[in-house]
């Protein structure tokens, strides 16, 4: 039974991780319909991301590292909710979260390099990587705003989630215009995210087509 569960988790690990990050992106909706405290919803969704993304790890050592980084990020999230005016805790939360998702990206790239044929994992993996990229970008934008609160033109009553929203519309080059980078630093990072987003899609499509041609009879 245990071996069967492990086999199922290994087969659908990218799908499980993808569902968890989509669920994480829907945190504001969960806040509005659950009636729970925002801190509880964030921690629950973040924990699911950590557990699901850790399935990507190929061995016990890398999985342990992801758990340790995830626990540190959760601790700082909890501390920030109970100490809203502490800049030190916020800085630690931003840095630990960024390191965590960068580590998830590294694990994902290591796994995708080993996939030789087009299968479910090869299709879902790049999608998961794109969402990780958006979350990392949101973390970077939030850090820029933390360093200089005048970096962006934001709507009244905004929350930290708005920076992740801005990250995804940047890497997809949608650009609704509701959020505007004002300082040269914010503008330069936005340009970099735009370029990375487009190159990511081009590279993924190229690799996908290349593997398809190689396995096509």
CSV table of C-alpha atoms in Angstrom, one decimal:
chain,number,residue,atom,x,y,z
A,1,UNK,CA,0.0,0.0,0.0
A,2,UNK,CA,2.8,2.4,0.9
A,3,UNK,CA,4.6,1.6,-2.3
A,4,UNK,CA,1.4,2.3,-4.3
A,5,UNK,CA,0.9,5.7,-2.7
A,6,UNK,CA,4.6,6.6,-3.3
A,7,UNK,CA,4.2,5.6,-7.0
A,8,UNK,CA,1.0,7.7,-7.4
A,9,UNK,CA,2.7,10.7,-5.8
A,10,UNK,CA,5.7,10.4,-8.0
A,11,UNK,CA,3.6,10.0,-11.1
A,12,UNK,CA,1.4,13.0,-10.4
A,13,UNK,CA,3.8,15.2,-8.4
A,14,UNK,CA,3.8,18.0,-10.9
A,15,UNK,CA,0.0,18.0,-11.1
A,16,UNK,CA,-0.2,18.1,-7.3
A,17,UNK,CA,2.3,21.0,-7.1
A,18,UNK,CA,0.5,22.9,-9.9
A,19,UNK,CA,-2.8,22.6,-8.1
A,20,UNK,CA,-1.2,23.8,-4.8
A,21,UNK,CA,0.3,27.0,-6.4
A,22,UNK,CA,-2.9,27.8,-8.2
A,23,UNK,CA,-4.7,27.4,-4.9
A,24,UNK,CA,-2.0,29.8,-3.4
A,25,UNK,CA,-2.8,32.4,-6.1
A,26,UNK,CA,-6.5,32.3,-5.1
A,27,UNK,CA,-5.7,33.2,-1.5
A,28,UNK,CA,-7.7,36.5,-1.7
A,29,UNK,CA,-10.8,34.5,-2.7
A,30,UNK,CA,-10.3,32.1,0.1
A,31,UNK,CA,-10.1,35.0,2.5
A,32,UNK,CA,-13.4,36.4,1.4
A,33,UNK,CA,-15.4,33.2,1.4
A,34,UNK,CA,-13.8,31.2,4.3
A,35,UNK,CA,-14.4,33.6,7.2
A,36,UNK,CA,-11.0,32.7,8.6
A,37,UNK,CA,-8.4,35.2,9.6
A,38,UNK,CA,-6.1,36.1,6.6
A,39,UNK,CA,-3.1,34.8,8.5
A,40,UNK,CA,-4.6,31.4,8.8
A,41,UNK,CA,-5.5,31.2,5.1
A,42,UNK,CA,-2.1,32.3,4.0
A,43,UNK,CA,-0.3,29.8,6.3
A,44,UNK,CA,-2.6,26.9,5.2
A,45,UNK,CA,-2.1,27.7,1.5
A,46,UNK,CA,1.6,28.2,1.9
A,47,UNK,CA,2.0,24.9,3.8
A,48,UNK,CA,0.2,23.1,1.0
A,49,UNK,CA,2.6,24.7,-1.6
A,50,UNK,CA,5.6,23.6,0.5
A,51,UNK,CA,4.4,20.0,0.9
A,52,UNK,CA,3.3,19.7,-2.7
A,53,UNK,CA,6.4,21.3,-4.2
A,54,UNK,CA,8.7,19.2,-2.0
A,55,UNK,CA,7.4,16.1,-3.9
A,56,UNK,CA,9.5,17.4,-6.8
A,57,UNK,CA,12.7,16.7,-4.8
A,58,UNK,CA,14.5,13.6,-6.1
A,59,UNK,CA,15.9,12.4,-2.7
A,60,UNK,CA,15.4,12.7,1.0
A,61,UNK,CA,18.2,15.4,1.4
A,62,UNK,CA,16.7,17.8,-1.1
A,63,UNK,CA,13.2,17.2,0.3
A,64,UNK,CA,14.5,18.0,3.8
A,65,UNK,CA,16.0,21.3,2.6
A,66,UNK,CA,12.7,22.3,1.1
A,67,UNK,CA,11.0,21.5,4.4
A,68,UNK,CA,13.5,23.5,6.4
A,69,UNK,CA,13.3,26.6,4.0
A,70,UNK,CA,9.5,26.3,4.0
A,71,UNK,CA,9.2,26.1,7.8
A,72,UNK,CA,11.4,29.2,8.1
A,73,UNK,CA,9.2,31.1,5.7
A,74,UNK,CA,6.1,30.1,7.6
A,75,UNK,CA,7.6,31.2,10.9
A,76,UNK,CA,8.4,34.6,9.5
A,77,UNK,CA,4.9,34.9,8.0
A,78,UNK,CA,3.3,34.1,11.4
A,79,UNK,CA,5.6,36.6,13.1
A,80,UNK,CA,4.8,39.3,10.6
A,81,UNK,CA,1.1,39.0,11.2
A,82,UNK,CA,1.6,39.4,14.9
A,83,UNK,CA,4.2,42.2,14.5
A,84,UNK,CA,2.9,44.2,11.6
A,85,UNK,CA,5.2,47.2,12.2
A,86,UNK,CA,8.5,45.2,12.3
A,87,UNK,CA,10.6,45.9,9.3
A,88,UNK,CA,13.2,43.3,10.3
A,89,UNK,CA,10.6,40.5,10.3
A,90,UNK,CA,9.1,41.6,7.0
A,91,UNK,CA,12.6,41.7,5.5
A,92,UNK,CA,13.2,38.1,6.8
A,93,UNK,CA,9.9,37.0,5.4
A,94,UNK,CA,10.6,38.4,2.0
A,95,UNK,CA,14.1,37.0,1.8
A,96,UNK,CA,13.1,33.5,3.1
A,97,UNK,CA,10.1,33.3,0.7
A,98,UNK,CA,12.3,34.3,-2.3
A,99,UNK,CA,15.0,31.8,-1.4
A,100,UNK,CA,12.3,29.0,-1.0
A,101,UNK,CA,10.8,29.5,-4.5
A,102,UNK,CA,14.2,29.9,-6.1
A,103,UNK,CA,15.0,26.6,-4.6
A,104,UNK,CA,11.8,25.1,-5.9
A,105,UNK,CA,12.8,26.4,-9.4
A,106,UNK,CA,16.2,24.7,-9.1
A,107,UNK,CA,14.6,21.4,-8.1
A,108,UNK,CA,12.2,21.7,-11.0
A,109,UNK,CA,14.9,22.4,-13.5
A,110,UNK,CA,17.0,19.4,-12.3
A,111,UNK,CA,14.0,17.1,-12.7
A,112,UNK,CA,13.0,18.4,-16.2
A,113,UNK,CA,16.5,17.9,-17.5
A,114,UNK,CA,16.1,14.1,-16.8
A,115,UNK,CA,12.8,13.8,-18.7
A,116,UNK,CA,13.6,12.3,-22.1
A,117,UNK,CA,10.1,11.8,-23.5
A,118,UNK,CA,7.0,13.9,-23.8
A,119,UNK,CA,4.7,12.9,-20.9
A,120,UNK,CA,2.4,14.5,-18.3
A,121,UNK,CA,5.4,15.6,-16.2
A,122,UNK,CA,7.1,17.3,-19.1
A,123,UNK,CA,3.9,19.2,-20.0
A,124,UNK,CA,3.0,20.3,-16.5
A,125,UNK,CA,6.6,21.0,-15.3
A,126,UNK,CA,7.1,24.2,-17.4
A,127,UNK,CA,3.7,25.5,-16.4
A,128,UNK,CA,4.7,25.1,-12.8
A,129,UNK,CA,8.0,26.8,-13.4
A,130,UNK,CA,6.2,29.8,-15.0
A,131,UNK,CA,4.1,30.2,-11.9
A,132,UNK,CA,7.1,29.9,-9.7
A,133,UNK,CA,8.7,32.7,-11.8
A,134,UNK,CA,5.7,34.9,-11.2
A,135,UNK,CA,5.7,34.3,-7.5
A,136,UNK,CA,9.5,35.1,-7.3
A,137,UNK,CA,8.8,38.3,-9.3
A,138,UNK,CA,6.0,39.3,-6.9
A,139,UNK,CA,8.4,38.8,-4.0
A,140,UNK,CA,11.0,41.0,-5.7
A,141,UNK,CA,8.4,43.7,-6.5
A,142,UNK,CA,7.2,43.6,-2.9
A,143,UNK,CA,10.8,44.0,-1.7
A,144,UNK,CA,11.4,47.0,-4.0
A,145,UNK,CA,8.2,48.6,-2.5
A,146,UNK,CA,9.5,47.7,1.0
A,147,UNK,CA,12.8,49.5,0.4
A,148,UNK,CA,11.1,52.5,-1.3
A,149,UNK,CA,7.3,52.9,-0.8
A,150,UNK,CA,7.2,55.4,-3.7
A,151,UNK,CA,8.4,52.8,-6.3
A,152,UNK,CA,4.9,52.1,-7.6
A,153,UNK,CA,1.6,53.9,-8.2
A,154,UNK,CA,-0.9,51.8,-6.3
A,155,UNK,CA,-4.6,51.9,-5.6
A,156,UNK,CA,-5.9,52.9,-2.1
A,157,UNK,CA,-6.3,50.0,0.2
A,158,UNK,CA,-3.9,47.7,-1.6
A,159,UNK,CA,-2.5,44.5,0.0
A,160,UNK,CA,0.8,42.7,-0.6
A,161,UNK,CA,-1.0,40.4,-3.1
A,162,UNK,CA,-1.0,43.3,-5.6
A,163,UNK,CA,2.7,42.8,-6.3
A,164,UNK,CA,2.2,39.2,-7.3
A,165,UNK,CA,-0.7,40.3,-9.5
A,166,UNK,CA,1.6,42.9,-11.1
A,167,UNK,CA,4.4,40.3,-11.5
A,168,UNK,CA,2.1,37.9,-13.6
A,169,UNK,CA,0.8,40.7,-15.8
A,170,UNK,CA,4.4,41.8,-16.3
A,171,UNK,CA,5.8,38.4,-17.4
A,172,UNK,CA,2.8,37.9,-19.6
A,173,UNK,CA,3.2,41.5,-21.0
A,174,UNK,CA,-0.5,42.1,-20.5
A,175,UNK,CA,0.0,45.5,-18.8
A,176,UNK,CA,-3.4,46.7,-17.7
A,177,UNK,CA,-2.0,50.0,-16.5
A,178,UNK,CA,-3.6,49.9,-13.1
A,179,UNK,CA,-0.2,49.6,-11.4
A,180,UNK,CA,2.7,51.7,-12.6
A,181,UNK,CA,6.4,51.5,-11.7
A,182,UNK,CA,7.6,55.0,-10.9
A,183,UNK,CA,11.2,54.8,-9.9
A,184,UNK,CA,14.1,53.8,-12.3
A,185,UNK,CA,14.8,50.7,-10.0
A,186,UNK,CA,11.2,49.5,-10.3
A,187,UNK,CA,11.0,50.2,-14.0
A,188,UNK,CA,14.3,48.3,-14.7
A,189,UNK,CA,13.1,45.2,-12.7
A,190,UNK,CA,9.8,45.3,-14.6
A,191,UNK,CA,11.7,45.4,-17.9
A,192,UNK,CA,13.8,42.4,-16.8
A,193,UNK,CA,10.7,40.4,-15.8
A,194,UNK,CA,9.0,41.2,-19.2
A,195,UNK,CA,12.1,39.9,-21.0
A,196,UNK,CA,12.5,36.8,-18.8
A,197,UNK,CA,8.8,36.0,-19.3
A,198,UNK,CA,9.0,36.1,-23.1
A,199,UNK,CA,12.3,34.2,-23.3
A,200,UNK,CA,10.9,31.6,-20.9
A,201,UNK,CA,7.9,30.9,-23.2
A,202,UNK,CA,10.1,30.9,-26.3
A,203,UNK,CA,12.6,28.5,-24.8
A,204,UNK,CA,9.9,26.2,-23.4
A,205,UNK,CA,8.1,26.0,-26.8
A,206,UNK,CA,11.5,25.3,-28.5
A,207,UNK,CA,12.4,22.5,-26.2
A,208,UNK,CA,8.9,21.0,-26.4
A,209,UNK,CA,8.9,21.0,-30.2
A,210,UNK,CA,12.5,19.6,-30.2
A,211,UNK,CA,11.5,16.7,-28.0
A,212,UNK,CA,8.4,16.1,-30.0
A,213,UNK,CA,10.4,15.9,-33.2
A,214,UNK,CA,12.9,13.5,-31.6
A,215,UNK,CA,10.2,11.1,-30.4
A,216,UNK,CA,7.9,11.3,-33.4
A,217,UNK,CA,8.1,8.0,-35.3
